Coordinates of C-alpha atoms in Angstrom, one line a residue:
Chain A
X1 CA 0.0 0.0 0.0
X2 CA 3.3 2.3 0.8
X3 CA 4.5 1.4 -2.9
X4 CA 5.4 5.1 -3.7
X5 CA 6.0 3.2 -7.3
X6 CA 2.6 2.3 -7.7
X7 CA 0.0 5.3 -8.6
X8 CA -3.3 5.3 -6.7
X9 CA -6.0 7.3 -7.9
X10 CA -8.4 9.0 -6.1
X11 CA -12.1 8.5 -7.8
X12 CA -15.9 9.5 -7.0
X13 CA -18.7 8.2 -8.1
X14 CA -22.2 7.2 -7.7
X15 CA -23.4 3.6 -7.6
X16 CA -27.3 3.2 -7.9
X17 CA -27.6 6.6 -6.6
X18 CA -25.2 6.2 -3.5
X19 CA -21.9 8.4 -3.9
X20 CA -18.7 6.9 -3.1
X21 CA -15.0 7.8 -2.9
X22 CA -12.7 5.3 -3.4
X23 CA -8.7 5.2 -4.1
X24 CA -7.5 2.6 -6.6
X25 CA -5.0 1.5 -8.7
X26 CA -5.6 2.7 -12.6
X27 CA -5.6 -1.0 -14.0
X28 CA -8.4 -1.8 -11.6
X29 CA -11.7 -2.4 -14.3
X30 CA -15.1 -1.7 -13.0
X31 CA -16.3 -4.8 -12.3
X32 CA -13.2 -5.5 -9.9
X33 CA -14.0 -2.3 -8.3
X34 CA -17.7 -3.6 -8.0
X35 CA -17.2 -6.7 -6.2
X36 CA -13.7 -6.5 -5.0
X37 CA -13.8 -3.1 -3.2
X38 CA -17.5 -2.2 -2.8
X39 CA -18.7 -5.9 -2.2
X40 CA -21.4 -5.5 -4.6
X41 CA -21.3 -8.9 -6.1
X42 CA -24.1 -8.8 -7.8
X43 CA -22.3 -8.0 -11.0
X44 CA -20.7 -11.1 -12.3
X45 CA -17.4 -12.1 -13.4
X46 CA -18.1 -14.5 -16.4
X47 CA -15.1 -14.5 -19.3
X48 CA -13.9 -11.7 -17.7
X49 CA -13.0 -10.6 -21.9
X50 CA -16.3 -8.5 -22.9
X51 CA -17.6 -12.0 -24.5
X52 CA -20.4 -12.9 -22.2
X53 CA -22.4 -10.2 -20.9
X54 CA -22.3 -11.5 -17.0
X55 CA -21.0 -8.0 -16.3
X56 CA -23.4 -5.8 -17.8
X57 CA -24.1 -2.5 -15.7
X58 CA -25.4 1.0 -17.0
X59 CA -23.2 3.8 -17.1
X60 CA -25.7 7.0 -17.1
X61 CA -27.7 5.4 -18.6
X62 CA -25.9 3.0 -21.3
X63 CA -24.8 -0.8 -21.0
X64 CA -21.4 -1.6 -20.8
X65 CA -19.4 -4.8 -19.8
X66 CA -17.6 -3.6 -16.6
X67 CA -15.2 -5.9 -17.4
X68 CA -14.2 -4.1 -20.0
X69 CA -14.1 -0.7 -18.5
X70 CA -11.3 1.1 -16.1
X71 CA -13.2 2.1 -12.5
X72 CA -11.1 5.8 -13.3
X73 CA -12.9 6.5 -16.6
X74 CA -16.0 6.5 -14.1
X75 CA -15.1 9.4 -12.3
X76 CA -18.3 11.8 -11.8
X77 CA -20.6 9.1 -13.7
X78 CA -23.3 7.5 -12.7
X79 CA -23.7 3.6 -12.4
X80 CA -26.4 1.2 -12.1
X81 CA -26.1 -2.2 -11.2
X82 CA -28.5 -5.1 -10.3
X83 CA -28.5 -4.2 -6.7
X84 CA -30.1 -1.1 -7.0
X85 CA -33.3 -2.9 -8.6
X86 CA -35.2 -4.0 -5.9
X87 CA -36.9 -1.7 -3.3
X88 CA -36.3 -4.1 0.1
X89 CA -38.2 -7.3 -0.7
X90 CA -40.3 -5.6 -3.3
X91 CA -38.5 -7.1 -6.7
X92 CA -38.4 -4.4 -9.8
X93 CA -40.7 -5.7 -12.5
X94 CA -38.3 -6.8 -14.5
X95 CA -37.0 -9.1 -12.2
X96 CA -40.8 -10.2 -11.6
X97 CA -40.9 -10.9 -15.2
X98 CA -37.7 -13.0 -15.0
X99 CA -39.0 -15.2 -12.2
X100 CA -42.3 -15.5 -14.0
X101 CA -41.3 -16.6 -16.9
X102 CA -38.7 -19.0 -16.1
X103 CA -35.8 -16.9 -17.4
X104 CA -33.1 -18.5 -15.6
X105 CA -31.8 -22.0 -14.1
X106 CA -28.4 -21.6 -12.7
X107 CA -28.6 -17.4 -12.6
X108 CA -24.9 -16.6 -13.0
X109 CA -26.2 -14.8 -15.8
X110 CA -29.3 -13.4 -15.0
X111 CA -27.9 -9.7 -13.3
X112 CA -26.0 -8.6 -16.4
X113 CA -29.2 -10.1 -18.5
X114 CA -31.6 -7.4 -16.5
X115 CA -29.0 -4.8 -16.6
X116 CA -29.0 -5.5 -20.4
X117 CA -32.2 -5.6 -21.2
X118 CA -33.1 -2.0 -19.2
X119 CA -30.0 -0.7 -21.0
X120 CA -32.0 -2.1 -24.4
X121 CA -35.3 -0.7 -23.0
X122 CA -34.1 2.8 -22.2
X123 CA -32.5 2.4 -26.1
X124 CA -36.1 2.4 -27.5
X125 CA -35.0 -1.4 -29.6
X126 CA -37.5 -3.3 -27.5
X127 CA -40.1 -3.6 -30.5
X128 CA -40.5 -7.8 -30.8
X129 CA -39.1 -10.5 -29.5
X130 CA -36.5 -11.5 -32.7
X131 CA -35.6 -7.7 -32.2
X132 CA -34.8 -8.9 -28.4
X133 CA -32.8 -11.4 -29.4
X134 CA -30.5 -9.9 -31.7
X135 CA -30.1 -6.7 -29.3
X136 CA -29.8 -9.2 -26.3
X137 CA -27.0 -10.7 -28.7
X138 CA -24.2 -9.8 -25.8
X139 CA -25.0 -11.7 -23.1
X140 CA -24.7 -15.2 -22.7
X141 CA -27.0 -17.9 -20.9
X142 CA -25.0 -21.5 -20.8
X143 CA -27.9 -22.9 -19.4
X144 CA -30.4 -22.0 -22.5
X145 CA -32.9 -20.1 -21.1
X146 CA -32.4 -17.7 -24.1
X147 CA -36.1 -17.5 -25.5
X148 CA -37.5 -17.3 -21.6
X149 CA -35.2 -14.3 -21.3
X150 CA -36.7 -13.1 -24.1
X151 CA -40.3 -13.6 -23.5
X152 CA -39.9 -12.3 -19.5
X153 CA -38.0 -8.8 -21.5
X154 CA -41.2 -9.0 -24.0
X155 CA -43.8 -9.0 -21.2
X156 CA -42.2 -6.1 -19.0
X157 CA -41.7 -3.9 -22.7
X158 CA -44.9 -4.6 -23.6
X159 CA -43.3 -5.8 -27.0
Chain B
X1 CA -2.4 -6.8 -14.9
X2 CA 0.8 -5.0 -15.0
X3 CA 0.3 -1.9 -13.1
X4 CA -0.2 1.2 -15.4
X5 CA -0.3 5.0 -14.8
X6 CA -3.5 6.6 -16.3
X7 CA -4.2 10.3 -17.6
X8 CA -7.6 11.6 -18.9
X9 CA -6.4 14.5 -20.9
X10 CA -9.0 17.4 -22.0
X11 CA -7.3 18.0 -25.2
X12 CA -5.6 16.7 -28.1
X13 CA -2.1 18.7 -27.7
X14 CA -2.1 17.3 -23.8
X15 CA -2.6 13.8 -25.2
X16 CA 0.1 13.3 -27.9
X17 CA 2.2 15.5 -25.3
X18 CA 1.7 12.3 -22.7
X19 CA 2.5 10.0 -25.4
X20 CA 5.2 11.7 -26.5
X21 CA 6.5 11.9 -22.9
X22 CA 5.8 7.7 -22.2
X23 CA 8.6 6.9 -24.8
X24 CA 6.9 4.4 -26.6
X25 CA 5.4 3.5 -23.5
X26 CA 1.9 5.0 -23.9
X27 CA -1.5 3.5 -25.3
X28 CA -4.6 5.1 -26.3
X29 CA -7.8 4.3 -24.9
X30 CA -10.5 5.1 -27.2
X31 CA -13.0 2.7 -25.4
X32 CA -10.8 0.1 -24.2
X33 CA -12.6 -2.6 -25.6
X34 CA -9.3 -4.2 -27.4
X35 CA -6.8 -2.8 -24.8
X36 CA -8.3 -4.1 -21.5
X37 CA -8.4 -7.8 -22.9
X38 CA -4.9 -7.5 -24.8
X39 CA -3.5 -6.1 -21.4
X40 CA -5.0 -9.1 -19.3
X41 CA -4.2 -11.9 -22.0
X42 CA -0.4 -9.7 -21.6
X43 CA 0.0 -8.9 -24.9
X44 CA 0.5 -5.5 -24.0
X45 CA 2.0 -3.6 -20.9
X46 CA 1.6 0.2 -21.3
X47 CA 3.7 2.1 -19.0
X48 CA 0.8 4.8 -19.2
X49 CA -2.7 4.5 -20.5
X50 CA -3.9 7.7 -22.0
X51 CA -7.6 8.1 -22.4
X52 CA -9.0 10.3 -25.2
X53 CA -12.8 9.7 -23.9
X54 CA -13.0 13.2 -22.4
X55 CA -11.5 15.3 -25.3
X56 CA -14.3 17.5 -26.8
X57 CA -13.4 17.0 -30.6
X58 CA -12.3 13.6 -30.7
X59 CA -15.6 12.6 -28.9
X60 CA -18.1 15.0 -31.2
X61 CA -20.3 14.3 -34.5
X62 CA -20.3 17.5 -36.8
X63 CA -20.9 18.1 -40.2
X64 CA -19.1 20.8 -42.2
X65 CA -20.2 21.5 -45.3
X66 CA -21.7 18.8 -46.1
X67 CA -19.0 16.7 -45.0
X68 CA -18.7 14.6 -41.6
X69 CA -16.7 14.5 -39.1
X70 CA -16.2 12.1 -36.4
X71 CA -14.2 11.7 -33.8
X72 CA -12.1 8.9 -33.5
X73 CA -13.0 8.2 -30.2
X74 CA -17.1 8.8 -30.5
X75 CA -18.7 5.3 -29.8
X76 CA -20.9 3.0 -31.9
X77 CA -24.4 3.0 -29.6
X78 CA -23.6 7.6 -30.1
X79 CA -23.0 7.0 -33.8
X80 CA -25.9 4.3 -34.1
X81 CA -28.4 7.2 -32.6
X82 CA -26.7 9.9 -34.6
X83 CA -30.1 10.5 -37.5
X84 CA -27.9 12.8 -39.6
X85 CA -24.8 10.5 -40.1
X86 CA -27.2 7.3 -40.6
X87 CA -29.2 9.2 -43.4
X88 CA -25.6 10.0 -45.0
X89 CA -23.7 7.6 -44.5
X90 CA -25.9 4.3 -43.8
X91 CA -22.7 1.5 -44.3
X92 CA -20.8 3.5 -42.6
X93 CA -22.6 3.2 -39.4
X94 CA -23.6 -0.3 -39.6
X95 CA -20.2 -1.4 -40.1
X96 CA -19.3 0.7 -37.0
X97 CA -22.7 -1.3 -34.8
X98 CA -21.3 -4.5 -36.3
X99 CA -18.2 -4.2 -33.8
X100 CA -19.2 -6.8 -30.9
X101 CA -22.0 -6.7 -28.5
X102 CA -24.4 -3.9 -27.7
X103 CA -22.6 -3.5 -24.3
X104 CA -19.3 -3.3 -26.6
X105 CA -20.7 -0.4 -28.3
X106 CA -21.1 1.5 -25.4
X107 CA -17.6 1.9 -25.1
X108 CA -16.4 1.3 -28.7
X109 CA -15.0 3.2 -31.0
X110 CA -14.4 3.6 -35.0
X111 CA -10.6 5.1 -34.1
X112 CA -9.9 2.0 -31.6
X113 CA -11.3 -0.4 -34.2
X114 CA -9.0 1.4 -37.0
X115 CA -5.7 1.3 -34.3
X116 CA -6.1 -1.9 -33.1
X117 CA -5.6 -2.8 -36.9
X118 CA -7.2 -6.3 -37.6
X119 CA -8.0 -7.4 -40.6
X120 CA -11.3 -8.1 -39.9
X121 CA -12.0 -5.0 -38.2
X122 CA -15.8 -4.4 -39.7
X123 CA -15.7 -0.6 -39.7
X124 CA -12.4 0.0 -41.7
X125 CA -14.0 -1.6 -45.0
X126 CA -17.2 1.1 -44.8
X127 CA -14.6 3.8 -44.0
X128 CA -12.2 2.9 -46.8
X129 CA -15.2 2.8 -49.4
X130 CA -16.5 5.8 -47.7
X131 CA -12.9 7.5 -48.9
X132 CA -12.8 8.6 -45.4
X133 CA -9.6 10.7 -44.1
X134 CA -8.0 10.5 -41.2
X135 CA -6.9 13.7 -39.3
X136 CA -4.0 12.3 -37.6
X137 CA -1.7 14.3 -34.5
X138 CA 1.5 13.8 -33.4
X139 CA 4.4 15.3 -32.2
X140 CA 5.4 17.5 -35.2
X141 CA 1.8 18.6 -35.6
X142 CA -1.4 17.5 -37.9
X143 CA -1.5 15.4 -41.1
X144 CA -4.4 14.1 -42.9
X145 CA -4.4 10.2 -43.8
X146 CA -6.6 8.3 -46.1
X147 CA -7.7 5.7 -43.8
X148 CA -6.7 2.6 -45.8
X149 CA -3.3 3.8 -45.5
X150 CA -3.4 3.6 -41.4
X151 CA -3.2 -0.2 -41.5
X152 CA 0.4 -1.7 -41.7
X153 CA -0.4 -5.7 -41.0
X154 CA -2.1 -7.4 -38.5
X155 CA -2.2 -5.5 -35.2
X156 CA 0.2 -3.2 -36.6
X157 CA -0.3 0.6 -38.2
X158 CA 1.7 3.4 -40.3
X159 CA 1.5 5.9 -37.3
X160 CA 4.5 7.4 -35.7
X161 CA 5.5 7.4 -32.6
X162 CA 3.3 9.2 -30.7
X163 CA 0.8 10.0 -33.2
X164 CA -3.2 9.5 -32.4
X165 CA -5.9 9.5 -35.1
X166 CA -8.1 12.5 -33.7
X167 CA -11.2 12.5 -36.5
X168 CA -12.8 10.5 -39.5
X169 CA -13.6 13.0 -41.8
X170 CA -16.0 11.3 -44.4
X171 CA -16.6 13.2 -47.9
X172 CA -19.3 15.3 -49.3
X173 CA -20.7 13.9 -52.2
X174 CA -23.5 14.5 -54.5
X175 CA -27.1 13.3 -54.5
X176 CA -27.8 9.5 -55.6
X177 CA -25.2 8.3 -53.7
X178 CA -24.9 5.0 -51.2
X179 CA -22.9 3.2 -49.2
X180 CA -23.3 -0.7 -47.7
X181 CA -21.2 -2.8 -45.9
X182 CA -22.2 -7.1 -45.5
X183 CA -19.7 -9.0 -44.0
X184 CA -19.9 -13.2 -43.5
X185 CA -20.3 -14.7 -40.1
X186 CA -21.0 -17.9 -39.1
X187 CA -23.4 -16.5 -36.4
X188 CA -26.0 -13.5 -37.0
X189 CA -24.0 -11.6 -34.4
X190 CA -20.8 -11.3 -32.1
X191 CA -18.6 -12.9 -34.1
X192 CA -15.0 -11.8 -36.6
X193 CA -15.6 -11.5 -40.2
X194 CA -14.9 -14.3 -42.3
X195 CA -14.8 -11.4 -45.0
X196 CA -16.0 -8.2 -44.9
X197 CA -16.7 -5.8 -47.9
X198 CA -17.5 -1.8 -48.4
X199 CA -18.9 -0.2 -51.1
X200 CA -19.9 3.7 -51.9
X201 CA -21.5 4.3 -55.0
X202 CA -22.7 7.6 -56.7
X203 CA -25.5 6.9 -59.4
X204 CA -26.5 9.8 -62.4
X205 CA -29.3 8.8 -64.4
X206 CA -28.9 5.0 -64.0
X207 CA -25.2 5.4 -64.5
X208 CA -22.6 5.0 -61.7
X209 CA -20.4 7.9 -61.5
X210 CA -18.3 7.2 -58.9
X211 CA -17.0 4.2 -57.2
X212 CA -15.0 2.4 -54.3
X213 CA -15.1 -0.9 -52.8
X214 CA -13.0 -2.2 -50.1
X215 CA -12.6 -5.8 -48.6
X216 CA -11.6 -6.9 -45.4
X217 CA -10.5 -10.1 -43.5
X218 CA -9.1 -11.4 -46.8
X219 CA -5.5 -9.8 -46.6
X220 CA -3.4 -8.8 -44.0
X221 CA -4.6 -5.4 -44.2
X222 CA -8.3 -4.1 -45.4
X223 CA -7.5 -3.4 -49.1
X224 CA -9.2 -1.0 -51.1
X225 CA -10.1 -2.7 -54.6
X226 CA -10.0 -0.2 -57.6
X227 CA -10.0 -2.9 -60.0
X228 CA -13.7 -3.2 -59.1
X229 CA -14.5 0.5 -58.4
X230 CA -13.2 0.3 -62.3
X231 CA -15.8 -2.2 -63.3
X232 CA -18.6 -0.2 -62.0
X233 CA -18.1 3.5 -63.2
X234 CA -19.3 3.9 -66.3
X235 CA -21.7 0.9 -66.3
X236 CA -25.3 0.7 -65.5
X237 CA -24.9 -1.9 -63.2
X238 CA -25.4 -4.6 -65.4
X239 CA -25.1 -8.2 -64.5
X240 CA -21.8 -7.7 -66.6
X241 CA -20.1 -4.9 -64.6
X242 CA -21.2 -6.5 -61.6
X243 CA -19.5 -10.0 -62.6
X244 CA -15.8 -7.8 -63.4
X245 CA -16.7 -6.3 -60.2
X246 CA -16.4 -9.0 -58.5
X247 CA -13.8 -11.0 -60.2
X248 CA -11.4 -7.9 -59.5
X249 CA -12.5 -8.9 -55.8
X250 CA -11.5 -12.2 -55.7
X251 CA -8.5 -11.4 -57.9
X252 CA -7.5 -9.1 -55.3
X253 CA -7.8 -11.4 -52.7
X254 CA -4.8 -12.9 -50.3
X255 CA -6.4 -14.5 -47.2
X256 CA -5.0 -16.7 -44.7
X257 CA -6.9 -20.4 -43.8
X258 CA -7.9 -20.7 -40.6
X259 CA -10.7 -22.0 -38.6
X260 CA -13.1 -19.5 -40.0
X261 CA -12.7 -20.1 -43.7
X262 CA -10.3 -21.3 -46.0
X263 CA -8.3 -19.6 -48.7
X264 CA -10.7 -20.6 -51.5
X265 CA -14.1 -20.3 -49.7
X266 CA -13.0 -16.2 -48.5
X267 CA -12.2 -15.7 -52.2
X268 CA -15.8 -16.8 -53.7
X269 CA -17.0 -15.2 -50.9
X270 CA -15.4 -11.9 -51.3
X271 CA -17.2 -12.1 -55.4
X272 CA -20.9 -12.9 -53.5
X273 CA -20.2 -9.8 -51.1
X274 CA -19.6 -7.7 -53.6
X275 CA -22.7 -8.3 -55.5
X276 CA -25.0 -8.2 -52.8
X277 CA -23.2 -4.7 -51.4
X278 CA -23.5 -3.5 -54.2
X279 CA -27.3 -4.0 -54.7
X280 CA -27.8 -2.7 -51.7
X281 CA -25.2 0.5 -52.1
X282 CA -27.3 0.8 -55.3
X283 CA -31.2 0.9 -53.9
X284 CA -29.5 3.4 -51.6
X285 CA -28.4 5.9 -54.3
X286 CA -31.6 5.7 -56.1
X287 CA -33.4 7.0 -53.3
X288 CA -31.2 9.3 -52.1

């Protein structure tokens, strides 16, 4: 931590509306930041390479993998991850829709799937399901519970 | 990862001063996309990171006289909801939303895409047929680049040491004109070219004027084919010129086999891309 070699950074943010000051190294990504320093684990670590989606959060407003993103390049943004969904026990609709309609088995993926399919929501692209599943296209479900996902998006759209 | 220093500058001249300063040590990060997994995998170990996300012109859409220009580091999902550059310049931007996964194109962008210099890279065809120059600054100042001459090989580029592509500036050009880019992928999305081609095509009464076409993933850079533009100018699009067309294409083809496609499959399919850009380059210009 003394390391005068390595540079720390000092960073501010705001994580589903909380603010938070942290000081980091500048290699850290987001999603490291996330879990590793905030404990916020909802956000999943899948290929850990942009490839899968697991990590999906909104950056004011827009998806991103956070695997793929330095924390630093956050300063003064504002991110949204699955925690910030629910209010107490009350689940956010789209996670309703999820458990409805069977959307998930193991649920590694399932956080950066809801955070991906607001992100596609806010984008105005939720118009019918095959348009789903093409924008949808970025996150990954090894368990195949691809055209549940869709329909449970669908149903909270109103596509 | 090996531990890097990190600067967001808040202008060009502060940037290619940092690189300039990191000895060959420095990267751009235009998104990150490429450079966060090549720095994990360690293929790379920047001494410095320089990030060019918070630099007003390389991060800005404008059109000048009928000309656009984007900055290098703008990324796809702000170019995909840009109305002005997707009436103008259609292939253009779906070559640019063909890079990766939605959540990709959050962070994206054309410049990174053009630095990190695959072959497959899909917006570098689109930009090449576009004719789009790149405005290019280093340490002895600005120079403007045609983009097809940026790429040196495989993960490799022309730029100098310490030079960053700031812009795309793509052409005015008159009315009945289109562009289209198709590229082959096994899957409908997420996935590298197999081949990629670009084509930009200015019509005059059922005659095409003007004409470039430009094929990637078949070469070790993205190669921009005039034997074809040649077949088309002049011609009314005719099954004929269309058939030179795209014999110049496979003519000018020298891909590598690999899992993806061999040598002979890339080459016919470099001829079928061309045909089916051009239709579409084509339908464009007529109602444009």
């Amino acid at each position: 931590m003394t390391d005068s070699s390595r540079q720390r950074v000092a960073l501010a943010l705001a994580i589903n509306g909380r603010r938070h000051r942290v000081t980091i190294e500048p290699s850290t990504t987001l999603l490291d930041l996330l879990r590793d320093e905030l404990g916020l684990f909802g956000t999943k670590k899948g290929c850990d390479m942009g490839a899968c989606g697991a990590c999906t959060v909104l950056v004011d407003g827009r998806r991103i993998n956070a695997c793929l993103a330095l924390a630093v390049m956050q300063e003064g943004r504002d991110v949204q991850t699955i925690e910030g969904l629910a209010e107490g026990e009350a689940l956010h609709p789209l996670q309703q829709a999820f458990v409805e309609h069977d959307a998930l088995q193991c649920g590694y993926c399932t956080p950066g799937q809801i955070m991906s399919a607001l992100g596609l929501i806010g984008e105005g692209r939720a118009t019918d399901a095959a348009g789903i599943a093409e924008q949808m296209s970025g996150n990954l479900c090894r368990c195949g519970a691809h055209p549940n996902i869709v329909a449970a998006i669908a149903a909270y759209a109103g596509a | 990862m090996m531990e890097a220093q990190y600067r967001a500058p808040g202008s060009v001249d502060e940037a290619v001063a940092l690189m300039a300063g990191a000895g060959g040590k420095g990267r751009v990060l235009a998104g990150g996309t490429d450079l966060l997994v090549q720095m994990r995998a360690g293929m790379v170990a920047p001494g410095l990171i320089v990030d060019v996300k918070r630099i007003a012109e390389m991060t800005a859409i404008s059109q000048i006289a009928g000309a656009w220009r984007v900055g290098a580091a703008v990324t796809g999902a702000e170019i995909h909801d840009h109305a002005g550059l997707k009436k103008a310049w259609p292939g253009v931007v779906e070559a640019i939303n063909l890079i990766g996964s939605k959540q990709v194109q959050g962070r994206a962008s054309a410049g990174g895409n053009l630095c990190n210099a695959s072959p497959a890279a899909d917006s570098v065809p689109a930009l090449v047929a576009a004719g789009a120059i790149a405005t290019v600054q280093g340490p002895n100042g600005r120079r403007e680049v045609p983009v097809e001459q940026i790429p040196a090989g495989p993960g490799k580029t022309s730029l100098k040491p310490g030079e960053i592509v700031v812009s795309f500036t793509l052409p005015a050009r008159p009315a009945g004109s289109g562009d289209a880019y198709l590229r082959l992928i096994p899957r409908t999305e997420m996935d590298i070219a197999v081949v990629g081609c670009g084509v930009n095509l200015t019509m005059k009464d059922g005659t095409c004027t003007a004409a470039r076409v430009a094929l990637g993933a078949v070469a070790p850079t993205v190669l921009l084919v005039e034997g074809a533009a040649k077949a088309l100018v002049g011609s009314k699009l005719d099954d004929k010129a269309i058939e030179a067309a795209a014999a110049a294409c496979r003519a000018a083809c020298k891909p590598i086999d690999d899992k993806r496609g061999t040598i002979v499959y890339r080459t016919k399919i470099a001829g079928v891309l061309l045909k089916r850009a051009v239709a579409i380059a084509a339908e464009r210009a007529r109602s444009n």
